[in-house]
Every structure is written in C-alpha cells, then in structure tokens.
Short mmCIF file of C-alpha atoms in Angstrom, two decimals:
data_model
loop_
_atom_site.label_atom_id
_atom_site.label_comp_id
_atom_site.label_asym_id
_atom_site.label_seq_id
_atom_site.Cartn_x
_atom_site.Cartn_y
_atom_site.Cartn_z
CA MET A 21 -9.82 14.42 13.46
CA ALA A 22 -11.99 11.85 13.79
CA ASP A 23 -10.78 8.82 16.42
CA ARG A 24 -8.04 11.06 16.95
CA ASP A 25 -7.05 9.22 20.33
CA PHE A 26 -4.61 6.70 18.98
CA LEU A 27 -2.35 10.08 18.44
CA SER A 28 -1.96 10.20 22.22
CA TRP A 29 -0.43 6.94 22.49
CA PRO A 30 3.79 7.21 23.14
CA PHE A 31 4.43 5.61 19.56
CA PHE A 32 3.90 9.26 18.04
CA GLU A 33 5.73 12.81 18.73
CA PRO A 34 3.56 16.13 17.73
CA HIS A 35 4.63 16.41 14.11
CA HIS A 36 2.93 13.29 13.77
CA ARG A 37 -0.31 14.42 15.26
CA GLU A 38 0.16 18.34 12.89
CA TRP A 39 0.57 15.59 9.92
CA ALA A 40 -2.61 14.23 10.75
CA GLU A 41 -4.54 17.14 10.77
CA GLU A 42 -3.34 18.41 7.59
CA VAL A 43 -4.21 14.93 6.16
CA GLU A 44 -7.72 15.39 7.33
CA ALA A 45 -8.14 18.46 6.00
CA TRP A 46 -7.30 18.02 2.55
CA ALA A 47 -8.93 14.85 2.31
CA ALA A 48 -12.27 16.32 3.82
CA ALA A 49 -12.17 18.82 1.08
CA HIS A 50 -10.82 16.95 -2.07
CA ALA A 51 -10.84 13.17 -1.70
CA ALA A 52 -14.30 11.91 -2.42
CA ARG A 53 -14.70 14.92 -5.20
CA LEU A 54 -11.64 13.89 -6.95
CA SER A 55 -12.46 10.31 -6.44
CA GLU A 56 -15.64 10.42 -8.97
CA GLY A 57 -15.58 9.51 -12.66
CA ASP A 58 -13.17 7.47 -14.84
CA THR A 59 -10.33 5.62 -12.64
CA ASP A 60 -7.31 6.85 -14.83
CA ALA A 61 -8.43 10.61 -14.53
CA ALA A 62 -9.42 10.36 -10.77
CA VAL A 63 -6.08 9.03 -9.67
CA ARG A 64 -4.26 11.91 -11.76
CA ALA A 65 -6.51 14.40 -10.03
CA LEU A 66 -5.71 13.32 -7.00
CA ALA A 67 -2.16 12.82 -7.19
CA ARG A 68 -1.76 16.32 -8.88
CA SER A 69 -3.49 17.54 -5.47
CA MET A 70 -1.77 16.06 -3.07
CA GLY A 71 1.07 17.12 -4.63
CA GLU A 72 -0.25 20.72 -4.92
CA ALA A 73 -0.85 20.48 -1.28
CA GLY A 74 2.55 19.14 -0.39
CA LEU A 75 1.47 15.79 1.37
CA LEU A 76 3.33 13.83 -1.52
CA LEU A 77 6.60 15.00 0.13
CA MET A 78 6.27 12.72 2.65
CA ALA A 79 5.37 9.53 0.43
CA ALA A 80 8.75 10.27 -1.44
CA PRO A 81 10.89 12.97 0.96
CA GLU A 82 13.24 15.10 -0.44
CA ASP A 83 15.85 14.32 2.77
CA GLY A 84 15.70 10.76 1.82
CA ARG A 85 13.96 9.85 5.11
CA LEU A 86 10.74 7.80 5.12
CA ASP A 87 8.69 8.52 8.13
CA VAL A 88 7.07 4.98 8.62
CA ARG A 89 4.31 6.69 10.98
CA SER A 90 3.74 9.16 8.73
CA LEU A 91 3.18 7.24 6.23
CA CYS A 92 0.93 5.05 8.06
CA ILE A 93 -1.19 8.11 9.41
CA ALA A 94 -1.85 9.00 5.81
CA ARG A 95 -3.17 6.15 4.35
CA ASP A 96 -4.75 5.39 7.64
CA VAL A 97 -6.73 9.13 7.20
CA LEU A 98 -6.79 8.78 3.31
CA ALA A 99 -8.67 5.17 3.55
CA ARG A 100 -11.58 6.30 5.35
CA HIS A 101 -12.25 8.81 3.08
CA SER A 102 -11.83 7.14 0.08
CA GLY A 103 -10.32 4.10 -1.51
CA LEU A 104 -8.90 5.85 -4.33
CA ALA A 105 -7.47 8.34 -2.85
CA ASP A 106 -5.15 6.32 -0.53
CA PHE A 107 -3.95 4.51 -3.49
CA ALA A 108 -2.74 7.32 -5.42
CA PHE A 109 -0.81 8.34 -2.05
CA ALA A 110 0.48 4.51 -1.71
CA MET A 111 1.82 4.35 -5.34
CA GLN A 112 3.53 8.08 -4.96
CA GLY A 113 5.60 6.34 -2.58
CA LEU A 114 5.85 2.56 -3.26
CA GLY A 115 6.29 3.37 -6.66
CA THR A 116 9.52 5.57 -5.88
CA GLY A 117 10.50 4.18 -2.31
CA SER A 118 13.47 1.89 -4.18
CA ILE A 119 14.54 5.49 -5.61
CA THR A 120 14.20 7.19 -2.76
CA LEU A 121 16.55 4.70 -0.93
CA PHE A 122 18.78 3.28 -3.42
CA GLY A 123 19.07 5.58 -6.54
CA SER A 124 21.80 7.63 -7.33
CA ASP A 125 21.59 11.62 -6.55
CA ASP A 126 21.40 11.58 -10.44
CA LEU A 127 18.16 9.73 -10.50
CA LYS A 128 16.83 11.31 -7.42
CA SER A 129 17.21 14.45 -8.81
CA ARG A 130 15.71 13.94 -12.25
CA PHE A 131 12.52 11.90 -11.24
CA LEU A 132 11.42 12.24 -8.09
CA PRO A 133 10.69 15.71 -8.22
CA ALA A 134 7.60 15.51 -10.41
CA ALA A 135 6.56 12.35 -8.44
CA ARG A 136 6.27 14.82 -5.25
CA ALA A 137 4.19 17.47 -7.49
CA GLY A 138 1.57 14.83 -8.58
CA THR A 139 2.75 15.41 -11.87
CA ALA A 140 4.04 12.06 -12.78
CA LEU A 141 2.76 8.54 -11.83
CA ALA A 142 5.13 6.12 -10.04
CA ALA A 143 4.85 1.94 -10.44
CA PHE A 144 6.49 -0.80 -8.44
CA ALA A 145 6.74 -3.58 -10.96
CA LEU A 146 7.85 -7.13 -9.31
CA SER A 147 4.80 -9.62 -10.00
CA GLU A 148 4.93 -11.89 -12.86
CA PRO A 149 2.57 -14.09 -14.25
CA GLU A 150 4.38 -17.03 -12.60
CA ALA A 151 5.97 -15.21 -9.88
CA GLY A 152 4.30 -13.07 -7.73
CA SER A 153 4.87 -13.70 -4.01
CA ASP A 154 7.54 -16.41 -4.53
CA VAL A 155 10.24 -13.31 -5.99
CA ALA A 156 12.67 -15.86 -6.38
CA ALA A 157 10.78 -17.17 -9.85
CA LEU A 158 11.27 -14.44 -11.51
CA ALA A 159 11.36 -15.12 -15.31
CA THR A 160 12.38 -11.27 -16.44
CA THR A 161 15.84 -10.97 -17.71
CA ALA A 162 18.28 -8.47 -17.92
CA SER A 163 21.44 -9.19 -19.83
CA ARG A 164 24.77 -6.61 -19.88
CA GLU A 165 25.36 -5.03 -23.11
CA GLY A 166 28.32 -1.95 -22.49
CA ASP A 167 26.58 0.69 -21.03
CA HIS A 168 22.93 -0.72 -21.55
CA TRP A 169 21.31 -3.82 -20.25
CA ARG A 170 18.60 -5.64 -22.31
CA ILE A 171 15.60 -6.62 -20.86
CA ASP A 172 13.08 -8.93 -21.72
CA GLY A 173 9.65 -10.42 -19.83
CA SER A 174 6.63 -9.50 -18.37
CA LYS A 175 4.86 -8.00 -15.46
CA THR A 176 1.57 -8.10 -14.26
CA TRP A 177 -0.97 -6.62 -11.69
CA ILE A 178 0.99 -3.77 -11.57
CA SER A 179 -0.53 -0.73 -10.02
CA ASN A 180 -0.60 2.15 -12.05
CA GLY A 181 0.43 0.24 -14.88
CA GLY A 182 -0.83 2.22 -17.82
CA ILE A 183 -0.77 5.71 -16.60
CA ALA A 184 2.67 5.98 -14.78
CA GLY A 185 5.43 7.90 -15.74
CA THR A 186 8.34 5.48 -13.99
CA TYR A 187 8.33 2.32 -13.06
CA VAL A 188 10.93 0.21 -10.89
CA VAL A 189 11.64 -3.06 -12.43
CA PHE A 190 12.77 -6.27 -11.14
CA ALA A 191 14.92 -8.66 -13.24
CA ARG A 192 17.09 -11.93 -13.63
CA THR A 193 20.95 -10.81 -13.95
CA GLY A 194 22.44 -14.06 -12.46
CA GLU A 195 24.94 -13.06 -10.48
CA ALA A 196 24.02 -15.75 -8.24
CA PRO A 197 20.71 -18.60 -7.96
CA GLY A 198 17.35 -17.64 -7.02
CA ALA A 199 16.40 -14.26 -5.43
CA LYS A 200 20.36 -13.38 -5.17
CA GLY A 201 20.58 -13.29 -9.24
CA LEU A 202 18.04 -10.37 -9.19
CA THR A 203 18.65 -6.43 -10.05
CA ALA A 204 16.66 -3.03 -9.85
CA PHE A 205 16.22 -0.81 -12.74
CA LEU A 206 14.35 2.37 -13.24
CA VAL A 207 12.51 2.27 -16.31
CA PRO A 208 10.48 5.64 -17.94
CA ALA A 209 7.67 4.98 -19.32
CA ASP A 210 8.37 6.18 -22.95
CA THR A 211 11.29 3.54 -22.96
CA PRO A 212 11.18 1.98 -26.56
CA GLY A 213 10.20 -2.03 -26.23
CA LEU A 214 7.67 -1.36 -23.45
CA SER A 215 4.31 -1.73 -23.53
CA ILE A 216 1.07 -2.48 -22.24
CA ALA A 217 0.08 -5.80 -23.07
CA GLU A 218 -3.61 -5.61 -20.76
CA ARG A 219 -5.59 -3.14 -18.78
CA ILE A 220 -6.99 -5.31 -15.85
CA GLU A 221 -10.28 -4.78 -14.28
CA VAL A 222 -10.77 -5.70 -10.65
CA SER A 223 -13.82 -5.78 -8.52
CA ALA A 224 -12.74 -2.08 -6.81
CA PRO A 225 -11.76 -0.06 -9.45
CA HIS A 226 -8.19 0.69 -9.75
CA PRO A 227 -5.34 1.08 -12.43
CA LEU A 228 -4.03 -1.99 -13.09
CA ALA A 229 -1.82 -3.48 -16.25
CA THR A 230 0.46 -6.25 -17.59
CA LEU A 231 4.04 -4.71 -19.01
CA ARG A 232 5.46 -6.40 -21.57
CA PHE A 233 9.42 -5.71 -22.19
CA GLU A 234 10.85 -6.93 -25.41
CA ASP A 235 14.29 -5.81 -26.58
CA MET A 236 14.52 -3.14 -23.75
CA ARG A 237 17.27 -1.05 -23.68
CA VAL A 238 17.95 0.77 -20.28
CA PRO A 239 21.00 2.41 -19.18
CA ASP A 240 23.54 1.12 -16.57
CA THR A 241 22.92 4.66 -14.86
CA TYR A 242 19.09 3.59 -14.20
CA ARG A 243 20.34 0.82 -11.94
CA LEU A 244 19.12 1.27 -8.79
CA GLY A 245 21.31 -0.68 -6.38
CA LYS A 246 24.33 -3.21 -7.39
CA PRO A 247 24.19 -6.15 -9.63
CA GLY A 248 22.28 -8.96 -7.91
CA ASP A 249 21.03 -6.55 -5.12
CA GLY A 250 17.69 -6.91 -6.58
CA PHE A 251 16.02 -8.51 -4.09
CA LYS A 252 17.69 -6.44 -1.22
CA VAL A 253 16.15 -3.65 -2.69
CA ALA A 254 12.53 -4.96 -3.21
CA MET A 255 12.89 -6.60 0.82
CA ALA A 256 13.92 -3.22 1.82
CA THR A 257 11.17 -1.41 0.19
CA LEU A 258 8.46 -3.36 1.23
CA ASP A 259 9.74 -3.50 4.66
CA VAL A 260 9.05 0.49 4.62
CA PHE A 261 5.60 -0.05 2.86
CA ARG A 262 4.22 -3.40 3.96
CA SER A 263 2.98 -2.11 7.50
CA THR A 264 1.08 1.21 5.33
CA VAL A 265 -0.88 -1.71 3.56
CA GLY A 266 -2.07 -2.62 7.30
CA ALA A 267 -2.72 1.14 7.74
CA ALA A 268 -4.93 1.37 4.51
CA ALA A 269 -7.16 -1.70 6.05
CA LEU A 270 -7.45 0.15 9.08
CA GLY A 271 -8.60 3.31 7.38
CA PHE A 272 -11.29 0.87 6.05
CA ALA A 273 -12.05 -0.91 8.82
CA ARG A 274 -12.65 2.52 10.81
CA HIS A 275 -14.93 3.92 8.24
CA ALA A 276 -16.95 0.37 8.49
CA LEU A 277 -17.19 0.86 12.26
CA ASP A 278 -18.93 4.07 11.59
CA LEU A 279 -21.30 2.98 9.25
CA THR A 280 -22.08 0.07 11.27
CA VAL A 281 -22.39 2.07 14.52
CA GLY A 282 -25.06 4.57 12.82
CA ARG A 283 -27.20 2.14 10.82
CA ALA A 284 -27.18 0.12 14.13
CA SER A 285 -28.45 3.21 16.13
CA ASN A 286 -30.97 4.52 13.42
CA ARG A 287 -32.52 1.68 11.93
CA HIS A 288 -35.28 0.23 14.26
CA LEU A 289 -36.35 -3.16 14.45
CA PHE A 290 -38.67 -5.16 16.90
CA GLY A 291 -40.03 -2.10 18.22
CA GLY A 292 -36.73 -0.39 19.36
CA PRO A 293 -33.14 0.37 17.38
CA LEU A 294 -31.05 -2.52 16.19
CA PHE A 295 -28.65 -1.62 18.26
CA ASP A 296 -30.72 -2.83 21.52
CA GLN A 297 -30.49 -6.21 19.88
CA GLN A 298 -27.31 -8.06 21.76
CA MET A 299 -26.27 -9.72 18.85
CA THR A 300 -25.85 -6.55 17.21
CA GLN A 301 -23.80 -5.12 20.57
CA ALA A 302 -21.81 -8.20 19.95
CA ALA A 303 -20.83 -7.60 16.49
CA ILE A 304 -19.63 -3.73 17.13
CA ALA A 305 -17.48 -4.81 20.16
CA GLU A 306 -15.93 -7.43 18.26
CA SER A 307 -15.29 -4.97 15.35
CA ALA A 308 -14.32 -2.43 17.99
CA VAL A 309 -11.69 -4.49 19.36
CA ASP A 310 -10.55 -5.81 15.57
CA VAL A 311 -9.90 -1.58 15.10
CA GLU A 312 -7.74 -1.18 18.05
CA THR A 313 -5.59 -4.46 17.90
CA SER A 314 -5.37 -3.68 14.28
CA ALA A 315 -4.01 0.05 15.08
CA LEU A 316 -1.81 -0.86 18.01
CA LEU A 317 0.10 -3.30 15.57
CA VAL A 318 0.26 -1.37 12.49
CA TYR A 319 1.55 1.61 14.82
CA ARG A 320 4.27 -0.69 16.95
CA ALA A 321 5.71 -1.89 13.52
CA ALA A 322 5.86 1.73 12.02
CA TRP A 323 7.77 2.83 15.53
CA LEU A 324 9.92 0.45 15.57
CA LYS A 325 10.86 1.15 11.87
CA ASP A 326 11.51 4.92 12.39
CA SER A 327 13.47 3.74 15.73
CA GLY A 328 16.20 2.32 13.39
CA ALA A 329 15.25 -1.33 13.59
CA PRO A 330 17.54 -2.57 10.41
CA ARG A 331 14.61 -5.03 9.55
CA VAL A 332 11.03 -5.33 10.77
CA SER A 333 9.72 -8.10 8.67
CA ARG A 334 7.92 -10.18 11.66
CA GLU A 335 6.28 -6.60 12.90
CA ALA A 336 5.33 -5.97 9.53
CA SER A 337 3.73 -9.27 8.34
CA MET A 338 1.82 -9.36 11.62
CA ALA A 339 0.81 -5.85 11.26
CA LYS A 340 -0.13 -6.23 7.82
CA LEU A 341 -1.83 -10.13 8.30
CA HIS A 342 -3.65 -8.84 11.21
CA ALA A 343 -5.39 -5.39 9.87
CA THR A 344 -6.10 -7.24 6.65
CA GLU A 345 -7.93 -9.94 7.63
CA ALA A 346 -9.79 -8.10 10.44
CA ALA A 347 -10.68 -5.10 8.40
CA GLN A 348 -12.54 -8.03 6.34
CA ARG A 349 -14.10 -9.19 9.16
CA VAL A 350 -14.99 -5.47 10.37
CA ALA A 351 -16.84 -4.94 6.49
CA ASP A 352 -18.74 -8.16 6.72
CA ARG A 353 -20.06 -7.30 10.13
CA CYS A 354 -20.92 -3.76 8.18
CA VAL A 355 -22.52 -5.07 5.10
CA GLN A 356 -24.95 -7.75 7.32
CA ILE A 357 -25.87 -5.14 10.12
CA HIS A 358 -27.40 -3.05 6.70
CA GLY A 359 -29.01 -6.21 5.21
CA GLY A 360 -30.35 -5.87 1.83
CA HIS A 361 -28.97 -2.50 1.02
CA GLY A 362 -25.67 -3.63 1.97
CA VAL A 363 -25.18 -5.99 -0.97
CA VAL A 364 -26.58 -3.26 -3.22
CA ARG A 365 -23.66 -2.25 -5.92
CA GLU A 366 -22.20 1.24 -5.21
CA HIS A 367 -23.37 1.28 -1.26
CA PRO A 368 -20.83 2.17 1.11
CA ALA A 369 -21.12 -0.68 2.81
CA GLU A 370 -20.87 -2.83 -0.44
CA LYS A 371 -17.87 -0.62 -1.75
CA LEU A 372 -15.90 -0.69 1.43
CA TYR A 373 -16.44 -4.61 0.97
CA ARG A 374 -14.77 -4.92 -2.10
CA GLU A 375 -12.19 -2.17 -1.09
CA VAL A 376 -10.94 -4.12 1.63
CA ARG A 377 -10.66 -7.39 -0.07
CA ALA A 378 -7.74 -6.43 -2.60
CA LEU A 379 -5.51 -5.80 0.45
CA ARG A 380 -5.71 -9.51 1.97
CA VAL A 381 -3.82 -10.21 -1.24
CA TYR A 382 -1.41 -7.62 -2.85
CA GLU A 383 2.19 -7.05 -1.28
CA GLY A 384 2.24 -10.31 -0.04
CA ALA A 385 -0.94 -12.45 0.59
CA SER A 386 -2.25 -13.35 4.02
CA GLU A 387 -1.14 -16.70 3.63
CA VAL A 388 2.69 -15.60 2.47
CA GLN A 389 2.63 -13.24 5.83
CA ARG A 390 1.78 -16.39 7.86
CA ILE A 391 4.96 -18.05 6.62
CA ILE A 392 7.15 -15.01 7.28
CA ILE A 393 5.85 -14.46 10.73
CA ALA A 394 6.16 -18.56 11.24
CA ARG A 395 10.10 -18.67 9.83
CA ALA A 396 10.67 -15.61 12.22
CA GLU A 397 9.30 -17.58 15.20
CA ARG A 398 11.59 -20.53 14.60
CA ALA A 399 14.47 -18.18 14.28
CA ARG A 400 13.52 -16.60 17.25
CA ALA A 401 13.26 -19.61 19.19
CA GLU A 402 16.84 -21.25 17.83
CA GLY A 403 18.51 -18.01 18.30
CA ALA A 404 17.00 -18.39 22.40
CA ALA A 405 18.23 -22.24 22.70
#
C-alpha cells in the first residue's frame, strides 16, 4: 500500500495494517473499473463488490462495535482510488450506523445482513430544505397513532436518495422544544407515503435526492432509540462518522499530492524539470505538510473514539475541518501545477478538485465545525477556571 508509513504510528494495531492491505488490494483491482458509467449503477456495483469481498462487515459490524480507525483507513484508501467507491462504502456505514448503535435486535437481524452484503443500499436522512446543520430547526413531524407513527415532511441532500433500500429518518415528535424533541425511525424505501420528489445533480456526480413524506406510517417497532432521543441518535452516529469524512479528504489529498509530484517531475519548463522551480517545491512542501497534519488529526480522533472516549465532537470536528480545508488547498495546487490540463473536464486533477469541494459542506460545513470547536474550547476554559 502506498504511503503506508503512517500505519506504523502508535494509533494502530496489527489488525489495522492487515485491514489496510485488504482494502488496498480490493481497490486496486476493482474501484476504478466499477466506478465508470451510470452513477446509480456504479454505486450499486461497488457496494455489491465490496459486500462480496467482506469489506462492508466493517461498515455494519455483526458485533455492533464500530472500529473508527478501520473506517477511516478504508475511506483514506478508497478515496485515493475512486471518489465513488469511497462514497459507496461510507454510505453503507453512515446509513446503517444508527441501526447498529440503537436498533433493536429484530431490526438489526432483518435489515443489516443485506447492507453488509451490499445488496441493499442505506441512507441517512437528516437534512431538510430549511434545516441542514441546524438540527433543532427540523420541521418533519411524526405523531403517534396507536402502534404506528405518522410522518409528514421532507428531507433533502440525501445521499443514496432514490436508490437506497432503507432510510434512517429524523422527525419532530415534540417531547421537548428544539433538538430535544426529535425521534429517529428506520424507514424501508417501499413504505407507502415515501416518494422521491427530486434527484439532485451536483458537480461531482453522486446519487442525491429530495424525499417527501405524506401520511407515511411507520410501526413503533421501527423506532431507533426512545422517543425524544433523535438528536442523541444523530450526534452519536455523526461522532463516529465525522472523522471518516476527514479520512476521505486525506485520501483525495494523497492522490492530489502524487499527481502534483509526478507532473512537476515530468514536465519541463525553461530548460529543466518544473520541479526545479523553487515555487513548485514550495507548493509541494506545503501540500506534504497539509497531508501529514490531516492524517495526525484524523487518526487521533479515531483512536480516541476507539479507546472509549464518550464524546469526541471537538476532536472529530478538528479532523473534519482541517482535513477537508487542507485537501482543497492540495487539490488547488495540483490543478495549478498542471496548468491548462488541470481545468480540462474529467482530467484527474479537475475531478479531484470537484470531489474535494463537497466534503467542506456535508456532515457539517466548515463554518459549523468552527462553531463546535470554539464552544468546546470555551467549555474547557470554564472547566479549568
């Protein structure tokens, strides 16, 4: 595996190194090939292939123990090979994470095997047209009617929307004001009242959609956690997977740095390699530092979570913020070093630039991560006073 030196860091155990080799072997053989063509079909094919290879057992573990370092390693490796392969793996984890952490034994046994096999895709439906990062503003409602809940409202920017077999949906049930009055539900895609209002086209193609719920009825047995615990369910899930967004950014940045060094070494300018220009060396050095600091923050956050820390919101936000912003800088330098080729549609440098950009927005935009970190620092200061 390229850039394997980081696996010797004290954050890792022998089984993490073995896992990295396993993911790398699958990615080298299948990721790029299966990512071609129609986006929906490619995501289905990637998930199925990863399921057949056993990789999705890590995204939805049978013992319920989510190993964040392994999830980060997988996204780091996959993103370096294919943004769509990373997406397919990540959504099987994020889309089932709330079920793994809070689902009943019956729900786990009924829905997780297909997710592990890659034969059914999963989705996490939290964002709404007027409530993205502000979870307390969710307007989708769920009202209790005997042994069922009636859900009405909409969700948007939902990854795997339109092709998922299950959705984890968060709705307002009103036990308390704001974020404390939410509940999470598992919703099969064929539930009457669930419809796909719109498929969303974005700069780096991924399956995205707006969902509509009209008089949709979900059994109480499909509830995840207690009524009113929806915010807790969402935050616990994101606490696991937010670091992995930083890991994906890290994988993209590693690829961009490789492309930059390769172009600088092979392109001749003013009688010598482009690499010999001091400005080029400065750009490469800055990108190398961005990659290394991102890796340290990402794998520190993952190690803390795996070590039993109850909450790692501060550390995960630091990892996500720095790694995604740094990856954008590395990708931008990569485009610049490639000159005109770097802005040609579908050139590897141009594709990376588009892939990286979305990471600074989803699962909490960079501005939201800064708020989380700042509030954590104030709390630390007050606690030390």
